[in-house]
XYZ file of C-alpha atoms in Angstrom:
330
model
C 109.913 27.938 105.345
C 113.317 26.814 104.056
C 113.031 24.945 100.788
C 114.297 21.334 100.791
C 117.673 20.679 99.222
C 117.644 17.989 96.532
C 120.750 16.220 95.245
C 120.363 15.757 91.485
C 122.834 13.211 90.140
C 124.023 13.912 86.589
C 123.944 10.266 85.489
C 126.142 8.883 82.737
C 128.114 11.768 81.212
C 127.932 10.284 77.714
C 124.144 9.844 77.801
C 121.277 12.327 77.904
C 121.594 12.898 81.662
C 123.465 16.223 81.466
C 120.990 17.522 78.888
C 117.801 16.591 80.746
C 119.254 17.976 83.973
C 120.037 21.411 82.545
C 116.736 21.572 80.650
C 114.753 20.658 83.768
C 116.583 23.013 86.118
C 116.085 25.876 83.705
C 112.304 25.508 83.990
C 110.706 28.357 85.986
C 107.974 26.028 87.304
C 110.484 24.233 89.535
C 111.603 27.422 91.254
C 110.075 27.809 94.662
C 109.728 24.035 95.155
C 113.263 23.143 96.244
C 116.942 24.067 96.151
C 118.470 21.584 93.693
C 122.198 20.947 93.683
C 123.628 18.814 90.902
C 126.209 16.184 91.818
C 128.274 15.808 88.678
C 130.760 17.504 86.381
C 130.421 21.267 85.964
C 132.184 21.404 82.596
C 129.965 18.660 81.187
C 126.844 20.471 82.341
C 128.057 23.692 80.753
C 128.586 21.840 77.486
C 125.113 20.301 77.736
C 123.587 23.736 78.292
C 125.367 24.994 75.178
C 124.159 22.000 73.137
C 120.571 22.522 74.290
C 120.660 26.285 73.856
C 119.743 26.808 77.509
C 120.783 30.139 78.991
C 121.947 29.242 82.512
C 125.009 29.863 84.649
C 126.766 26.803 86.064
C 127.922 27.696 89.578
C 130.192 25.295 91.507
C 129.447 25.001 95.235
C 131.371 23.253 98.000
C 128.310 21.900 99.840
C 124.520 21.807 99.438
C 124.016 24.603 101.963
C 125.549 26.990 99.423
C 122.904 26.196 96.798
C 120.727 29.251 96.266
C 118.131 28.026 93.803
C 118.307 31.405 92.075
C 116.700 31.716 88.614
C 119.106 31.096 85.771
C 121.671 29.426 88.034
C 122.466 25.717 88.320
C 124.387 24.961 91.502
C 126.841 22.076 91.070
C 128.856 20.098 93.559
C 131.626 19.422 91.058
C 132.946 15.869 91.392
C 134.794 16.246 88.091
C 136.636 13.408 86.381
C 135.072 13.713 82.912
C 137.534 14.591 80.113
C 136.300 17.519 77.992
C 136.638 15.491 74.801
C 134.734 12.420 76.043
C 132.246 11.754 73.216
C 128.507 11.559 73.743
C 126.643 8.415 72.767
C 129.377 5.880 73.518
C 129.725 3.547 76.470
C 132.598 4.666 78.667
C 134.240 3.195 81.749
C 135.126 6.759 82.786
C 131.476 7.806 82.609
C 130.458 4.664 84.505
C 132.864 5.509 87.315
C 131.583 9.073 87.383
C 127.953 7.956 87.582
C 128.818 5.724 90.533
C 130.626 8.530 92.359
C 127.697 10.929 91.873
C 125.253 8.463 93.420
C 127.604 7.590 96.280
C 128.077 11.276 97.111
C 124.336 11.934 96.943
C 123.627 9.029 99.302
C 126.214 10.341 101.742
C 124.636 13.797 101.689
C 121.123 12.396 102.150
C 122.070 10.096 105.023
C 123.812 12.973 106.799
C 120.772 15.228 106.370
C 122.500 17.753 104.114
C 119.904 17.115 101.411
C 116.316 16.004 101.885
C 115.964 13.938 98.704
C 117.869 12.429 95.782
C 116.754 12.716 92.154
C 118.747 10.685 89.644
C 119.405 11.060 85.927
C 119.984 7.775 84.053
C 123.171 5.752 84.266
C 124.300 3.003 81.902
C 124.539 -0.432 83.531
C 127.206 -1.721 81.137
C 129.381 1.345 81.799
C 128.826 0.946 85.546
C 129.947 -2.697 85.318
C 132.943 -1.762 83.159
C 134.044 0.560 85.961
C 133.958 -2.368 88.385
C 130.646 -1.633 90.110
C 128.535 -4.762 89.656
C 125.024 -3.537 90.390
C 121.911 -4.141 88.265
C 121.055 -0.455 88.548
C 120.387 2.552 90.766
C 117.912 0.742 93.008
C 120.301 -1.964 94.159
C 123.246 0.448 94.378
C 121.360 2.832 96.635
C 120.123 -0.033 98.808
C 123.712 -1.085 99.514
C 124.944 2.482 100.046
C 122.142 3.037 102.550
C 122.627 -0.313 104.287
C 119.145 -1.613 103.435
C 118.769 -5.337 102.611
C 115.639 -5.017 100.492
C 113.839 -2.232 98.629
C 111.158 -2.011 95.969
C 110.901 -0.121 92.696
C 107.735 1.915 92.208
C 106.797 3.594 88.932
C 104.359 6.474 89.147
C 102.453 8.235 86.372
C 99.405 10.451 86.347
C 97.232 7.388 85.707
C 98.768 4.391 87.490
C 101.307 3.474 90.137
C 103.143 0.150 89.997
C 105.392 -1.512 92.577
C 107.533 -4.492 91.587
C 108.158 -7.733 93.463
C 111.267 -8.415 91.328
C 113.113 -6.129 88.924
C 116.466 -6.518 87.186
C 116.785 -10.281 86.878
C 115.856 -12.759 84.152
C 112.288 -13.990 83.932
C 113.103 -17.574 84.935
C 115.104 -16.290 87.924
C 112.318 -13.870 88.848
C 109.721 -16.647 89.040
C 112.110 -18.686 91.162
C 112.756 -15.763 93.519
C 109.106 -14.880 94.090
C 107.848 -16.362 97.354
C 105.069 -15.492 99.832
C 107.422 -13.533 102.097
C 108.709 -11.313 99.296
C 105.201 -10.720 97.957
C 103.928 -9.820 101.434
C 106.792 -7.385 102.105
C 106.292 -5.718 98.725
C 102.550 -5.275 99.281
C 103.216 -3.810 102.730
C 105.838 -1.374 101.384
C 103.427 -0.259 98.687
C 100.570 0.121 101.167
C 102.708 2.198 103.547
C 103.893 4.439 100.708
C 100.323 5.112 99.589
C 99.244 5.896 103.158
C 102.210 8.254 103.572
C 101.173 9.936 100.321
C 97.772 10.727 101.820
C 95.649 7.780 100.615
C 94.191 6.491 103.872
C 92.805 3.195 102.541
C 94.631 2.334 99.312
C 93.122 -0.209 96.948
C 95.868 -2.552 95.801
C 95.691 -4.907 92.809
C 98.145 -7.812 92.817
C 99.058 -9.365 89.455
C 99.329 -13.079 88.906
C 102.408 -14.670 87.372
C 100.815 -16.775 84.647
C 98.352 -15.804 81.886
C 94.891 -15.196 83.359
C 96.512 -15.478 86.822
C 96.757 -19.216 86.276
C 93.014 -19.626 85.604
C 92.501 -21.996 88.544
C 95.498 -24.162 87.704
C 94.971 -24.323 83.949
C 98.185 -22.386 83.243
C 101.484 -22.706 85.057
C 102.414 -24.957 87.937
C 100.315 -23.512 90.717
C 102.505 -20.450 91.283
C 99.556 -18.219 92.192
C 98.359 -20.640 94.865
C 101.808 -21.331 96.330
C 103.582 -17.974 95.971
C 100.919 -15.239 96.066
C 97.749 -16.426 97.844
C 99.416 -17.030 101.256
C 100.892 -13.519 101.246
C 97.597 -11.864 100.398
C 95.768 -13.768 103.116
C 98.182 -12.357 105.701
C 97.948 -8.821 104.307
C 94.154 -8.889 104.197
C 94.030 -10.191 107.770
C 95.890 -7.006 108.760
C 93.328 -4.809 107.024
C 95.193 -4.194 103.752
C 92.885 -4.086 100.748
C 94.965 -6.338 98.464
C 92.952 -7.923 95.679
C 94.244 -10.783 93.575
C 96.037 -12.482 92.121
C 94.486 -10.805 89.077
C 95.180 -11.235 85.332
C 97.881 -8.749 84.366
C 96.414 -8.260 80.892
C 93.384 -6.396 82.277
C 94.468 -5.068 85.660
C 96.285 -2.027 84.250
C 93.206 -0.986 82.295
C 91.203 -1.208 85.513
C 93.829 0.787 87.421
C 93.856 3.425 84.693
C 90.120 3.968 85.018
C 90.442 4.385 88.787
C 89.596 0.977 90.270
C 92.946 0.721 92.099
C 95.477 3.079 93.664
C 98.429 0.731 93.201
C 99.303 -2.330 91.128
C 101.779 -4.935 92.374
C 103.689 -6.407 89.407
C 105.538 -9.681 89.777
C 108.424 -8.953 87.410
C 110.093 -6.115 85.519
C 108.359 -6.069 82.142
C 104.946 -6.878 83.596
C 104.994 -3.489 85.320
C 107.254 -1.443 83.075
C 105.504 -2.173 79.787
C 102.130 -0.611 80.633
C 103.742 2.408 82.304
C 105.971 3.142 79.334
C 103.038 2.876 76.927
C 101.507 5.749 78.896
C 104.558 7.833 78.024
C 108.166 8.006 79.183
C 107.820 11.740 79.745
C 105.226 11.114 82.463
C 106.857 8.240 84.351
C 108.820 8.597 87.570
C 110.770 5.882 89.368
C 110.582 5.958 93.182
C 112.659 3.655 95.385
C 110.521 2.412 98.269
C 112.135 1.195 101.478
C 115.215 3.437 101.615
C 115.873 5.651 104.647
C 116.078 8.562 102.166
C 113.773 9.855 99.420
C 114.833 8.915 95.903
C 113.074 9.616 92.626
C 114.339 9.150 89.098
C 113.501 9.507 85.462
C 111.853 6.459 83.906
C 114.116 6.253 80.854
C 117.650 5.249 79.990
C 120.737 7.019 78.722
C 119.447 7.164 75.112
C 122.894 7.026 73.519
C 121.297 7.335 70.082
C 120.311 10.964 70.688
C 122.809 11.976 73.412
C 124.682 15.158 72.609
C 122.173 16.302 69.982
C 120.017 18.545 72.159
C 116.895 16.512 71.324
C 116.369 14.890 74.732
C 113.056 15.721 76.411
C 113.134 16.689 80.092
C 109.518 15.915 81.014
C 110.342 12.868 83.143
C 113.135 14.696 84.963
C 110.858 17.652 85.674
C 108.219 15.324 87.102
C 110.831 13.424 89.126
C 112.056 16.696 90.625
C 108.494 17.786 91.346
C 107.722 14.540 93.168
C 111.025 14.629 95.063
C 110.190 18.159 96.221
C 106.721 17.106 97.354
C 107.990 14.039 99.218
C 110.828 15.973 100.827
C 108.257 18.212 102.496
C 106.600 15.256 104.274
C 107.740 13.570 107.512
């Protein structure tokens, strides 16, 4: 069977993206899972390989079909545009523009069927904005490139999976944006993803907004009753096992011990905090609701260590592994 082709975007050229990409693609365990092709800058990847002491050959290709996946070779669709002397660890408009172009090219390849999944290294939001691309992050950028009005961010680790109702907006704005329709759609997207992953009857825990999920009106202004309860009633009527709203301070412990297959978080830090405590090297970001498969590392550009060769590639390896697995499913 032909291995799936995966577009691996290099991310911000001044961050750790080039380093984690070359480290991950040099790992023998990923061979035989897919044919990765990096969308990025070949010279920057070669420099990253030198910095990391990774013995690989950077091979430019004109299209994903040319990617061989041979051991010791990293196939690159060279978009270029990164000056050789661009320093690591500093925000750069040039790097922001490059990161945008890598993602746009990967989306084009995925939508046309030339690759079966996208796996992204981290970009820097400030650099992206400096280049004139006003997106909160990868998730929203890919949604627009794919023509999808609404998607969800899911974080997956070996212990818990979390899908978010809101993501990259302020807390006050997040609470304002949450409504029964958005909660219902998020629960349904999470349920469908779990079913597609082979969990026939997923158990879903839905977090409250306030401490103790409002504790029957003691905390907050009735947000659980007005924003979450109506959505869960509709989902449960359709046979979805959605429990809640539940106190967020205990639900992740319960999910970690196996009570739930998926947790629905109401806002960014409610879901991200517990996942990152479990370890950045284990977390993978999956965009749910796109017409293409997209996974990503669950860490940022780490400017403080970029260009030093110290970046760990565990999250990128896991993101590539999950992209390969998902690409093999209908």
